[in-house]
PDB file of C-alpha atoms in Angstrom:
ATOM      1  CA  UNK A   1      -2.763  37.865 -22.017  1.00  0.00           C
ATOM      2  CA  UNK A   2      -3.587  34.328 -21.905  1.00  0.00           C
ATOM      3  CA  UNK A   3      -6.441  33.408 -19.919  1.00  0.00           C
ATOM      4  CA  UNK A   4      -6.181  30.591 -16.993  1.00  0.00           C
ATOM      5  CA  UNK A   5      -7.581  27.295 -17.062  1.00  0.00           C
ATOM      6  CA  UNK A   6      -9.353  26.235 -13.834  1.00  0.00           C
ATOM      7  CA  UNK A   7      -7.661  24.076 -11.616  1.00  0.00           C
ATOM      8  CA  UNK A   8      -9.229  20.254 -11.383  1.00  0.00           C
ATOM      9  CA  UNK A   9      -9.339  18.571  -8.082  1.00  0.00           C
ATOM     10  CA  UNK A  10      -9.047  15.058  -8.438  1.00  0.00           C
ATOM     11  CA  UNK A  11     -10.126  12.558  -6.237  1.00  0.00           C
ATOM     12  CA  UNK A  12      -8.420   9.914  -4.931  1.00  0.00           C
ATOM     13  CA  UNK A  13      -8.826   6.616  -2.751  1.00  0.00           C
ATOM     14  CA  UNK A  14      -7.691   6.514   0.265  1.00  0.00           C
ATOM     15  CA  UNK A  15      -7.133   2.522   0.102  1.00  0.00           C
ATOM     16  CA  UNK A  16      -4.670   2.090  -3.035  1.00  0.00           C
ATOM     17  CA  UNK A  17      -4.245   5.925  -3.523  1.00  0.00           C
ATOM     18  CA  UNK A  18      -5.172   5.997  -7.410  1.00  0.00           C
ATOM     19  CA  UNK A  19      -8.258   7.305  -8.382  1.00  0.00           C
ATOM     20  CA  UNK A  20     -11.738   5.800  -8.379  1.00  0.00           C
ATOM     21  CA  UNK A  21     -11.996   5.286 -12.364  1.00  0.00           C
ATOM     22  CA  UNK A  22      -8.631   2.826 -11.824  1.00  0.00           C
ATOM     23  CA  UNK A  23      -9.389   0.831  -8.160  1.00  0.00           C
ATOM     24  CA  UNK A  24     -10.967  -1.688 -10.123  1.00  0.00           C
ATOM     25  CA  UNK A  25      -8.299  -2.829 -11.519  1.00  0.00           C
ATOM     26  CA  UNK A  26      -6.525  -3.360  -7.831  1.00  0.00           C
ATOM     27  CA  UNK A  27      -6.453  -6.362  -5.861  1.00  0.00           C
ATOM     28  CA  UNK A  28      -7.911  -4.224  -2.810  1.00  0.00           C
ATOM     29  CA  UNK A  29     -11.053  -3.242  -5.953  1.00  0.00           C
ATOM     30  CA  UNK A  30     -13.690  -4.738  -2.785  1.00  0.00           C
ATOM     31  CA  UNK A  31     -12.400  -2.332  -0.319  1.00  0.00           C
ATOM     32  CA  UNK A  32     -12.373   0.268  -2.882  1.00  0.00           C
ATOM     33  CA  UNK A  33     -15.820   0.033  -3.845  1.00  0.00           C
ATOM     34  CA  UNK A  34     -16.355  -0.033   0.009  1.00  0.00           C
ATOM     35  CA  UNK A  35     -14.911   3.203   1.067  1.00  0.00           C
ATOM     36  CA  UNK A  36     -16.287   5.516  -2.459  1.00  0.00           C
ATOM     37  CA  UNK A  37     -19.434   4.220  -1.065  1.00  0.00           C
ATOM     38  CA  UNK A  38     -19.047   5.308   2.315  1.00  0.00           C
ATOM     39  CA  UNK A  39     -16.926   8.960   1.413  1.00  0.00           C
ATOM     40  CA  UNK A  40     -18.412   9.791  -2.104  1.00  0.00           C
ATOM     41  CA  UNK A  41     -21.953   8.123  -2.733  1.00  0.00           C
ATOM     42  CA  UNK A  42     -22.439  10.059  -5.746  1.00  0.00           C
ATOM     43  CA  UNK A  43     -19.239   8.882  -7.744  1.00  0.00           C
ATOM     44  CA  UNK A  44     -19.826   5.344  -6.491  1.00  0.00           C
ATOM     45  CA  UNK A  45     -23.057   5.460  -7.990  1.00  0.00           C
ATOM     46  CA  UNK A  46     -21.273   6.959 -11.210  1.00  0.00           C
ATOM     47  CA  UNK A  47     -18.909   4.005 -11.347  1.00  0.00           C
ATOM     48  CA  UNK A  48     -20.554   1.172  -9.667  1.00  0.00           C
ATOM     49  CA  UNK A  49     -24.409   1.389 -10.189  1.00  0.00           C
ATOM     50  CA  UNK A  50     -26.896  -0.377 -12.594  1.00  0.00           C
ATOM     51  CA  UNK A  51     -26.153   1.880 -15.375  1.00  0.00           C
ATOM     52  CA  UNK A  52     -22.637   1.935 -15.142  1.00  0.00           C
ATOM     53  CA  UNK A  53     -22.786  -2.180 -14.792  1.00  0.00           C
ATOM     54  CA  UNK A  54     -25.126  -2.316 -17.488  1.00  0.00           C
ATOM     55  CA  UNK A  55     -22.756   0.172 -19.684  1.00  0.00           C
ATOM     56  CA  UNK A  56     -19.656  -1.597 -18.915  1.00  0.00           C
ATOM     57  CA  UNK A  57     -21.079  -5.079 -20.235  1.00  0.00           C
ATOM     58  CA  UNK A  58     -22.395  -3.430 -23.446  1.00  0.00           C
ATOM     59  CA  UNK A  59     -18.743  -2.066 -24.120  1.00  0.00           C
ATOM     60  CA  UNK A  60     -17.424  -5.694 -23.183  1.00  0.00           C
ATOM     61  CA  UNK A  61     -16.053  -7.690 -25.585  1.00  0.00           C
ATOM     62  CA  UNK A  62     -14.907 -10.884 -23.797  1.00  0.00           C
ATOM     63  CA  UNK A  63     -17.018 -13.408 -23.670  1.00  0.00           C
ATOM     64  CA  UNK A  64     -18.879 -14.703 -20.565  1.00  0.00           C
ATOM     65  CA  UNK A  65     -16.070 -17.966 -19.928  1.00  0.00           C
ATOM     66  CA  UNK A  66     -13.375 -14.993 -20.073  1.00  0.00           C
ATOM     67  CA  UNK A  67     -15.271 -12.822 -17.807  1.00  0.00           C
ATOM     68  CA  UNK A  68     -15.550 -15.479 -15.339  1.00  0.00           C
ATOM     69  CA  UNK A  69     -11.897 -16.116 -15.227  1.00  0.00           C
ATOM     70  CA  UNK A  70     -10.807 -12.877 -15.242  1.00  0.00           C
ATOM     71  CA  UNK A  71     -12.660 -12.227 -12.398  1.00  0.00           C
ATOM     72  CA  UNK A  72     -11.450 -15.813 -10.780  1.00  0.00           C
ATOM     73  CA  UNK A  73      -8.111 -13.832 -11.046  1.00  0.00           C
ATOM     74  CA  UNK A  74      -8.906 -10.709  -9.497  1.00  0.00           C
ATOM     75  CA  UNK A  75     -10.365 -12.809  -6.882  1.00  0.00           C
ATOM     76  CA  UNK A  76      -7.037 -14.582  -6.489  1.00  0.00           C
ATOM     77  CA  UNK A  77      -5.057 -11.175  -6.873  1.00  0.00           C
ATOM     78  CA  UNK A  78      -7.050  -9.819  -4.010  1.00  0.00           C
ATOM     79  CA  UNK A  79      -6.569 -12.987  -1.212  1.00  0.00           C
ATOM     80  CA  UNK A  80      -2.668 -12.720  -2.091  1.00  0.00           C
ATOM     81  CA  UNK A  81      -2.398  -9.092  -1.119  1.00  0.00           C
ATOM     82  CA  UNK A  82      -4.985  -9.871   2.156  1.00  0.00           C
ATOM     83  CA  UNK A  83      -2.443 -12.870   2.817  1.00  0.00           C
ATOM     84  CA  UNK A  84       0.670 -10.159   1.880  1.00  0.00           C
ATOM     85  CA  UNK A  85      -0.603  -8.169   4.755  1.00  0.00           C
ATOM     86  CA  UNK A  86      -1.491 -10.338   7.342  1.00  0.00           C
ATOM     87  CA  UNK A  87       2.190 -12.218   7.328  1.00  0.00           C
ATOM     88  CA  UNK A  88       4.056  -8.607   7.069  1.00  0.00           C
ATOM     89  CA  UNK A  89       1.501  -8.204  10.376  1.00  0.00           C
ATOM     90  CA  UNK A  90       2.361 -11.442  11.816  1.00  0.00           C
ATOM     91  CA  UNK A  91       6.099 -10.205  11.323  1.00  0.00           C
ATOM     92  CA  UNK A  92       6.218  -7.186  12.906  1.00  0.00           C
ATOM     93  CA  UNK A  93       4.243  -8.372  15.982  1.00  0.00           C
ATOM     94  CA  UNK A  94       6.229 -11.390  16.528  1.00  0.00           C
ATOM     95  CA  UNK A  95       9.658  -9.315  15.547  1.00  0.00           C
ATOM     96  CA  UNK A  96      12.124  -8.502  18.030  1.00  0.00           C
ATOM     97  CA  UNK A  97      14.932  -5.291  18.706  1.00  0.00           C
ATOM     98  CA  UNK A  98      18.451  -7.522  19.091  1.00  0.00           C
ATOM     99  CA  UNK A  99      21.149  -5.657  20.534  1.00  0.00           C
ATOM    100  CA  UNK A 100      24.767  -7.023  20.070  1.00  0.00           C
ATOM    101  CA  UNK A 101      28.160  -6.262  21.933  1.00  0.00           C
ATOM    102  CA  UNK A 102      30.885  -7.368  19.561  1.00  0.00           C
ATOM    103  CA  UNK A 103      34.611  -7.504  20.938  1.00  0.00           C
ATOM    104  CA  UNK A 104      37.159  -6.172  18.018  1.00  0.00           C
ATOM    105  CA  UNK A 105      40.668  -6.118  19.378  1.00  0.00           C
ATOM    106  CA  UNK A 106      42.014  -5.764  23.053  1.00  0.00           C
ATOM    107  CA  UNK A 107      39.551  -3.679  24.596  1.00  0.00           C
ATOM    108  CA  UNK A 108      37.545  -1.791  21.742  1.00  0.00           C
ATOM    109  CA  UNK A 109      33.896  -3.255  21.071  1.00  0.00           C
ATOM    110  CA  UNK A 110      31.249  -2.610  18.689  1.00  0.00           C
ATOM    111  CA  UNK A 111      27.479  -2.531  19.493  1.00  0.00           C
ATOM    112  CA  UNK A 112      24.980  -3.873  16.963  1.00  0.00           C
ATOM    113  CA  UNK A 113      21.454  -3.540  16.761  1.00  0.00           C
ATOM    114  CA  UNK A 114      18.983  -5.649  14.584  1.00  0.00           C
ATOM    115  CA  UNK A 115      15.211  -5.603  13.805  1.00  0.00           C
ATOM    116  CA  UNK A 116      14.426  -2.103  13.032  1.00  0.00           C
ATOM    117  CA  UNK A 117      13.780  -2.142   9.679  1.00  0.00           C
ATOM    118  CA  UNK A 118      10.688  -4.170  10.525  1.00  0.00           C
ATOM    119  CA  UNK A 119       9.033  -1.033  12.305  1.00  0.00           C
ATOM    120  CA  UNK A 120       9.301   0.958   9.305  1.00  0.00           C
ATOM    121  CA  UNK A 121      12.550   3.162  10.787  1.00  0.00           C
ATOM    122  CA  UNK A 122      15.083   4.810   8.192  1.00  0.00           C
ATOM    123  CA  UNK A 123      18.145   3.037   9.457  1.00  0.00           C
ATOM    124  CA  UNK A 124      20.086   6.095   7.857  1.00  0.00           C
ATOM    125  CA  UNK A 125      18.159   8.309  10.128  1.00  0.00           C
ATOM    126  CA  UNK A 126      18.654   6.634  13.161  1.00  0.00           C
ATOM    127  CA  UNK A 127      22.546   5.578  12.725  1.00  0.00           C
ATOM    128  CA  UNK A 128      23.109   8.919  12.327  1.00  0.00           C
ATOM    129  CA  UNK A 129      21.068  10.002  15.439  1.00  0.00           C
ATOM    130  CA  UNK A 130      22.956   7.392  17.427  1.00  0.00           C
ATOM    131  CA  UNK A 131      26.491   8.724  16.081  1.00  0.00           C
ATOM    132  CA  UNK A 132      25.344  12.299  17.053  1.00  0.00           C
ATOM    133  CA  UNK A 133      23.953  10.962  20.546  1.00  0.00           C
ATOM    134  CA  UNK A 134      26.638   8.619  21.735  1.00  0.00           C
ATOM    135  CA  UNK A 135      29.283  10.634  20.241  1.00  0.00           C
ATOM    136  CA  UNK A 136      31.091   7.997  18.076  1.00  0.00           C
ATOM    137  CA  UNK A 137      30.466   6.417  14.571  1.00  0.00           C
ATOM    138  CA  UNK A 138      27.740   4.809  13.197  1.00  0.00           C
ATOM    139  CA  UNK A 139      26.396   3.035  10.538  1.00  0.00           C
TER     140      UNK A 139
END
């Protein structure tokens, strides 16, 4: 019989949902940091202390002008997907439900509703619950 290999747990962040080794390389890498910090002090000091800094810019190979830009870029990276955020914010608080009454021929009308993809609904979902509900089609 073959013997069993232990199962690993790996960790990951609850911020970009990779794990810790890789949040660096995300534009959220501040709030990263933040939370390993706050959850797992002992990996943060693993990834993020003086020896791992110090280790890191041994095994570096860019020079210092690349280094800067690079992480002029991360910087940038990480304001675009704050900005990302706060306008797909900005649209769901200032979005609206629209229902419409639409006349087809004589006296047959058709009712359609707009805005609620912006909450995050499955539109499938819900045409389908409306269908079964008002007991007619949907979709």
């Amino acid at each position: 019989m073959s013997e069993h290999t232990p199962k690993k747990t790996v960790l990951y962040c609850a911020v970009c949902t990779m794990p810790p080794e890789y949040c660096e390389y995300m534009p959220s890498r501040k709030k990263c940091e933040q939370w390993l910090e706050d959850t797992h002090p002992k990996v943060h000091e693993q990834l993020y202390g003086d020896k791992a800094i110090v280790d890191k810019m041994a095994m570096s190979t860019l020079s210092e002008e690349k280094e800067a830009k690079e992480a002029a870029k991360m910087d940038k990276a990480e304001q675009k997907s704050e900005a990302r955020i706060a306008r797909e914010l900005e649209a769901k608080l200032s979005s609206k439900v629209v229902i419409k009454r639409l006349e087809r021929n004589k006296r047959k009308c058709a009712t359609t509703v707009y805005g609620l993809h912006v909450f995050g609904i499955d539109l499938k979902s819900t045409a389908k619950m409306f269908a079964n509900h008002f007991a007619c089609g949907g979709s």
